[in-house]
Amino acid sequence: MSQKTNIALSVNGEQVQASVPARLNLVDFLRDHLGLTGSHVGCEQGACGACTLSVDGVMVRGCLMLAVQADGANIITVEAFGESVTGEQLQQSFVEHNALQCGFCTPGMLASGIDYIESGGSTDRTHIRKHISGNYCRCTGYQSIVDAIASVVEGRNSLAVETKQTPGAEESGTSNKRAGE
Amino acid sequence: MSGPLHKFDRPNSYIGRSVVRPDAKRLVEGQGNYVDDLQLPRMVHAAFVRSPYAHAKIISIDTSNAKSVTGVVAVFVGNDINSQVKPWTATLTHLKGMRSPPQLPLADAVARWQGEPIVMVVAQSRAIAEDACELVEIEFEPLEPVCNTEIAAQRGTPLIHPELDSNVAWEREVVAGDADTAMQGSDITTLERTFHFGRHTGVTLESRSVVTEFNKSDDTLVFHYSGQAPHMMQAVLSKHLQLPEENVRVVARDVGGSFGIKIHTYGDEIATAVAARLLCRPVKFIADRLESFSSDIHAREHRVHGKIAVNKNGEIVALTFDDVTGIGPYSMYPRTSAIECNQILNLTGAPYKIENYYAKGTVVFQNKNMMCQYRAVGHPVAMAVCDSLIEDVAHEINMDVVDIRRRNLIADDAYPVTSATGMKFNELSHHQSLDSLIAMMNYDQLRNDQKSDRAAGIYRGIGLVSMVEVTNPSPMFYGVGGAPIAAQDGASIRLDAAGALHVSCSVTEQGQGTNTILAQIAAEVFGVDIDRVKVTTGDTANVPYGGGTWASRGAGIGGESVLLAAKALKDQVLDVAASILQTSADSLDIDAGTVINIADGAERMDLGELGKIVYYRANELPPDIKPELIATRHYRVTDYPFVFTNSAMAAHVEVDVETGFVKVLDFWVVEDCGRVINPKLVDEQIRGGVVQGIGGALYEECLYDDDGQLLNATMADYLVPMAAEMPDIHILHVETPTTTSNLGAKGAGEAGTGGAPAAILNAVNDALRPLDTAIHQMPMTPERILKALYPDKL
Ligand code: FES
Ligand code: FES
């Protein structure tokens, strides 16, 4: 138990070196060792999604991964979600739509939302609901979270239409249609 | 009191506007301050060895191996902690005859529920503390557990507390009119049902969390906790750790959900405070999810047998029921565990004219985790029992379920009204709300569609509920019975030298947006932009004395105290301004942070300038002007014991008769919570509440076996509503402001949870009706629905 392993990783763009017990999970490492307390722990068994964060561009459960497994990885937590365009838009949209009450599920919800948007998800509410169904929220009833995600997707779609429309008006018909799908 | 002080309806009023929560940005950027985020120098971590048995004698405890683990700071057994604590007893004098034995933090001689803390280990990390817990050896002698509420009170059942003569904690009977006689008669139709409500729990995403600091030099304790009622907790800690109240500070910063779960006295949290005092270093206790399920209070385990009688016009002539509920081995302190049953006795049938009423409640001890007040206390049971009986009997006499409600709901112009159970109602709008619901959901169209769906083998149902919610309680709820629970709240508001307002208020924030609406009220009443208002809540060292947040009182009571304080401060500021400007205060007003002339709106003086004169250049003021620039006001409800709200809700569901699954297709709510301060926040309270109610109706149950073992204490096994199963929820408001306050706001936090189960139950039974079966047990799991459908096969 006391056996420690040296790890080196990038966390929110900062190089970090640490010596960690083998059994320490990633989210506890981030919270207790690095003071990045934005990621939350709700169940420690992968069920609630509160600890979801980005490891090498993939959204994972911080409670199901050991800190030693993150050796060499590039980690982004909620504290730095705002540095990506999607992250910033979604954070803003969460505020506007009141997509959080207590805020405890929010880091994980944002992570799943970013994942959905970046993987090209549509404004279809059923799809959004399915995608965030690994994230538990006791407060909101989910509707405002769905609204917040849908509104970012919508904003992007209309932006895509505009940028396509400006240079070549002849293309607008098709891009309009695509955006409306 | 009557009539609004202010024209809240003026254009650009902050009241009635969906202002964005100023603290939301912090939370989406990962900058929250939850208890577990707190790291203090020399802080150590607690874990508990808990009883694996529901009922067992503790023969011996060997902690020597645990103590020898490197990193373990202390191992405490029962007496180590208990000897430092004055026992607590959870009874209230206004609940006549109620009893519950004294309690202490750790089980000593006998453990009475699986999950009861027995040994506390304190170590350098939680992981080490857990390792050491594994090495504690306890010899038990198992005793026969009493789990089944129906037999707990019977003679011959083992006694959970041998010093009491039975396992009964409390009983009450309510009698109004003569139900027996009213149920006789040839034109009377009666209908009886037995309802079972499963235990469920709050499942706050942030578990119960405590960090306690003790300073030996000045004998002070700081209790950082994730909770709703800091002053109550201060009183509890003071009394039971025997510290002067002023030496105890309770701080609740960001709280990751509470819902009533975090408003009680938990042995493990008290033990954490004791350990900090014994060790003179900060101790952190963060419940893990298993501990949450087995020691956070549960709620709603009720068996209700109810009977309704109507005449041929569909008028209810009598309602009777008896309720048996099990609360675990003790009553929870200091609110007691009899309130849920009491609410059911008081509120069943509350929306309707019922003259003949009989209700009996029996609250028993059992060897399961304790039950107490969780969001919408008693309402889900009360509303489901009455509205299910009403819909069932309506079908019995071939009357539409909307029609029967219209014939029985108390008329909107009949108030004030005192119900058969003695509840005083005023300013409710059941009829208007129902009418508005029917229009919103397109009821007639849905009924038509239902017929064609049935012909096509699709079983869809529509279910309604008309309900009341207890909000804005007066001292008649708890204080009257001797609990250290304030029903009044206070607000202080001060103007700083830069012209900004600082509000501190004794109600608390758990994500509802309390701080936001307090800021809206202060900004509107005083006359500044909302971004110049800073709100502090959740710290006994920094806010006026008050009850905190429970029973949907934050807006109605906390909000009114802010309104009164803002008005008082404004009067003061205008006096100062009048003196500086050599005019009369009556001719001035404040708008957007500037003192203006009422007559022509001309700007006279910026509040920042006024602040600077008062604070820095007071030599410019006449000597008889002694400005305070701070005002404090307290408020409590005096005219009524409670200020009730009402709502009408409807659910549309589809039952898959092959799998037993229920899909909630749609849900509608018309809510009358008086003056709406922030429509968006109110709607979100209702939505979140409805989803918790749907959880209780369809999925959630703490399952125990006959030995009192909790079988599903993980988030993978205890099913909570997830996004994919939930519908969008449509909401409309009727606004009947309460005249008990200037603000006119009633509470809105619990109606969704209180009403949704009834609507879902009725909708499921409406779907099942053509198949000649019904279910009256919650949660309505697929298995139970299949059993109702195919009783011979399963
Ligand atoms: S804490 Fe990782 S999924 Fe719940
Ligand atoms: S906002 Fe509280 S759990 Fe989602």
JSON list of C-alpha atoms in Angstrom, two decimals, chain B residues 624-704:
[
{"chain": "B", "resi": 624, "resn": "ASP", "atom": "CA", "xyz": [-27.48, 65.54, 14.25]},
{"chain": "B", "resi": 625, "resn": "ILE", "atom": "CA", "xyz": [-27.30, 63.20, 11.25]},
{"chain": "B", "resi": 626, "resn": "LYS", "atom": "CA", "xyz": [-25.81, 59.90, 12.42]},
{"chain": "B", "resi": 627, "resn": "PRO", "atom": "CA", "xyz": [-26.15, 57.53, 9.53]},
{"chain": "B", "resi": 628, "resn": "GLU", "atom": "CA", "xyz": [-26.02, 53.76, 10.09]},
{"chain": "B", "resi": 629, "resn": "LEU", "atom": "CA", "xyz": [-26.27, 52.67, 6.45]},
{"chain": "B", "resi": 630, "resn": "ILE", "atom": "CA", "xyz": [-27.13, 49.23, 7.73]},
{"chain": "B", "resi": 631, "resn": "ALA", "atom": "CA", "xyz": [-30.52, 47.78, 8.53]},
{"chain": "B", "resi": 632, "resn": "THR", "atom": "CA", "xyz": [-31.61, 44.45, 9.92]},
{"chain": "B", "resi": 633, "resn": "ARG", "atom": "CA", "xyz": [-35.10, 43.05, 9.86]},
{"chain": "B", "resi": 634, "resn": "HIS", "atom": "CA", "xyz": [-36.56, 39.72, 10.86]},
{"chain": "B", "resi": 635, "resn": "TYR", "atom": "CA", "xyz": [-39.72, 38.14, 9.64]},
{"chain": "B", "resi": 636, "resn": "ARG", "atom": "CA", "xyz": [-41.97, 35.30, 10.64]},
{"chain": "B", "resi": 637, "resn": "VAL", "atom": "CA", "xyz": [-45.41, 34.26, 9.50]},
{"chain": "B", "resi": 638, "resn": "THR", "atom": "CA", "xyz": [-47.93, 35.31, 12.12]},
{"chain": "B", "resi": 639, "resn": "ASP", "atom": "CA", "xyz": [-51.36, 35.11, 10.53]},
{"chain": "B", "resi": 640, "resn": "TYR", "atom": "CA", "xyz": [-51.32, 31.40, 9.66]},
{"chain": "B", "resi": 641, "resn": "PRO", "atom": "CA", "xyz": [-49.49, 28.28, 10.86]},
{"chain": "B", "resi": 642, "resn": "PHE", "atom": "CA", "xyz": [-48.43, 27.64, 7.25]},
{"chain": "B", "resi": 643, "resn": "VAL", "atom": "CA", "xyz": [-48.89, 29.39, 3.94]},
{"chain": "B", "resi": 644, "resn": "PHE", "atom": "CA", "xyz": [-50.14, 26.72, 1.56]},
{"chain": "B", "resi": 645, "resn": "THR", "atom": "CA", "xyz": [-49.61, 26.68, -2.18]},
{"chain": "B", "resi": 646, "resn": "ASN", "atom": "CA", "xyz": [-51.58, 24.63, -4.65]},
{"chain": "B", "resi": 647, "resn": "SER", "atom": "CA", "xyz": [-50.95, 22.97, -7.97]},
{"chain": "B", "resi": 648, "resn": "ALA", "atom": "CA", "xyz": [-52.58, 20.78, -10.52]},
{"chain": "B", "resi": 649, "resn": "MET", "atom": "CA", "xyz": [-50.45, 18.25, -12.37]},
{"chain": "B", "resi": 650, "resn": "ALA", "atom": "CA", "xyz": [-50.96, 15.62, -15.01]},
{"chain": "B", "resi": 651, "resn": "ALA", "atom": "CA", "xyz": [-48.95, 12.75, -16.36]},
{"chain": "B", "resi": 652, "resn": "HIS", "atom": "CA", "xyz": [-49.26, 10.90, -19.65]},
{"chain": "B", "resi": 653, "resn": "VAL", "atom": "CA", "xyz": [-47.68, 7.47, -19.61]},
{"chain": "B", "resi": 654, "resn": "GLU", "atom": "CA", "xyz": [-47.46, 4.38, -21.75]},
{"chain": "B", "resi": 655, "resn": "VAL", "atom": "CA", "xyz": [-47.33, 0.95, -20.14]},
{"chain": "B", "resi": 656, "resn": "ASP", "atom": "CA", "xyz": [-45.68, -1.82, -22.11]},
{"chain": "B", "resi": 657, "resn": "VAL", "atom": "CA", "xyz": [-47.88, -4.74, -21.14]},
{"chain": "B", "resi": 658, "resn": "GLU", "atom": "CA", "xyz": [-45.27, -7.25, -22.22]},
{"chain": "B", "resi": 659, "resn": "THR", "atom": "CA", "xyz": [-42.33, -5.91, -20.23]},
{"chain": "B", "resi": 660, "resn": "GLY", "atom": "CA", "xyz": [-44.11, -3.93, -17.52]},
{"chain": "B", "resi": 661, "resn": "PHE", "atom": "CA", "xyz": [-42.07, -0.85, -18.34]},
{"chain": "B", "resi": 662, "resn": "VAL", "atom": "CA", "xyz": [-43.66, 2.55, -17.92]},
{"chain": "B", "resi": 663, "resn": "LYS", "atom": "CA", "xyz": [-42.63, 5.37, -20.19]},
{"chain": "B", "resi": 664, "resn": "VAL", "atom": "CA", "xyz": [-43.50, 8.86, -19.04]},
{"chain": "B", "resi": 665, "resn": "LEU", "atom": "CA", "xyz": [-44.53, 10.57, -22.26]},
{"chain": "B", "resi": 666, "resn": "ASP", "atom": "CA", "xyz": [-45.40, 13.96, -20.90]},
{"chain": "B", "resi": 667, "resn": "PHE", "atom": "CA", "xyz": [-45.86, 15.88, -17.70]},
{"chain": "B", "resi": 668, "resn": "TRP", "atom": "CA", "xyz": [-47.67, 19.14, -17.02]},
{"chain": "B", "resi": 669, "resn": "VAL", "atom": "CA", "xyz": [-47.73, 21.36, -13.97]},
{"chain": "B", "resi": 670, "resn": "VAL", "atom": "CA", "xyz": [-49.77, 24.42, -13.10]},
{"chain": "B", "resi": 671, "resn": "GLU", "atom": "CA", "xyz": [-48.37, 25.88, -9.92]},
{"chain": "B", "resi": 672, "resn": "ASP", "atom": "CA", "xyz": [-49.62, 28.70, -7.76]},
{"chain": "B", "resi": 673, "resn": "CYS", "atom": "CA", "xyz": [-46.80, 29.69, -5.45]},
{"chain": "B", "resi": 674, "resn": "GLY", "atom": "CA", "xyz": [-47.95, 33.28, -5.09]},
{"chain": "B", "resi": 675, "resn": "ARG", "atom": "CA", "xyz": [-45.67, 35.99, -6.38]},
{"chain": "B", "resi": 676, "resn": "VAL", "atom": "CA", "xyz": [-43.00, 34.52, -8.67]},
{"chain": "B", "resi": 677, "resn": "ILE", "atom": "CA", "xyz": [-39.69, 36.24, -8.08]},
{"chain": "B", "resi": 678, "resn": "ASN", "atom": "CA", "xyz": [-37.64, 34.46, -10.74]},
{"chain": "B", "resi": 679, "resn": "PRO", "atom": "CA", "xyz": [-39.75, 32.41, -13.17]},
{"chain": "B", "resi": 680, "resn": "LYS", "atom": "CA", "xyz": [-36.82, 30.39, -14.47]},
{"chain": "B", "resi": 681, "resn": "LEU", "atom": "CA", "xyz": [-35.67, 29.38, -11.00]},
{"chain": "B", "resi": 682, "resn": "VAL", "atom": "CA", "xyz": [-39.19, 28.50, -9.91]},
{"chain": "B", "resi": 683, "resn": "ASP", "atom": "CA", "xyz": [-39.70, 26.36, -12.99]},
{"chain": "B", "resi": 684, "resn": "GLU", "atom": "CA", "xyz": [-36.43, 24.58, -12.35]},
{"chain": "B", "resi": 685, "resn": "GLN", "atom": "CA", "xyz": [-37.46, 23.86, -8.76]},
{"chain": "B", "resi": 686, "resn": "ILE", "atom": "CA", "xyz": [-40.65, 22.34, -10.06]},
{"chain": "B", "resi": 687, "resn": "ARG", "atom": "CA", "xyz": [-38.91, 20.29, -12.75]},
{"chain": "B", "resi": 688, "resn": "GLY", "atom": "CA", "xyz": [-36.30, 18.92, -10.40]},
{"chain": "B", "resi": 689, "resn": "GLY", "atom": "CA", "xyz": [-39.04, 18.17, -7.89]},
{"chain": "B", "resi": 690, "resn": "VAL", "atom": "CA", "xyz": [-41.23, 16.39, -10.43]},
{"chain": "B", "resi": 691, "resn": "VAL", "atom": "CA", "xyz": [-38.31, 14.21, -11.49]},
{"chain": "B", "resi": 692, "resn": "GLN", "atom": "CA", "xyz": [-37.65, 13.22, -7.88]},
{"chain": "B", "resi": 693, "resn": "GLY", "atom": "CA", "xyz": [-41.34, 12.42, -7.59]},
{"chain": "B", "resi": 694, "resn": "ILE", "atom": "CA", "xyz": [-41.22, 10.29, -10.74]},
{"chain": "B", "resi": 695, "resn": "GLY", "atom": "CA", "xyz": [-38.21, 8.51, -9.23]},
{"chain": "B", "resi": 696, "resn": "GLY", "atom": "CA", "xyz": [-40.24, 7.60, -6.16]},
{"chain": "B", "resi": 697, "resn": "ALA", "atom": "CA", "xyz": [-43.19, 6.51, -8.24]},
{"chain": "B", "resi": 698, "resn": "LEU", "atom": "CA", "xyz": [-41.34, 4.30, -10.71]},
{"chain": "B", "resi": 699, "resn": "TYR", "atom": "CA", "xyz": [-37.81, 3.41, -9.69]},
{"chain": "B", "resi": 700, "resn": "GLU", "atom": "CA", "xyz": [-36.50, 4.24, -6.26]},
{"chain": "B", "resi": 701, "resn": "GLU", "atom": "CA", "xyz": [-36.63, 1.91, -3.29]},
{"chain": "B", "resi": 702, "resn": "CYS", "atom": "CA", "xyz": [-34.28, 0.98, -0.47]},
{"chain": "B", "resi": 703, "resn": "LEU", "atom": "CA", "xyz": [-34.74, -2.77, -0.57]},
{"chain": "B", "resi": 704, "resn": "TYR", "atom": "CA", "xyz": [-34.26, -4.68, 2.67]}
]
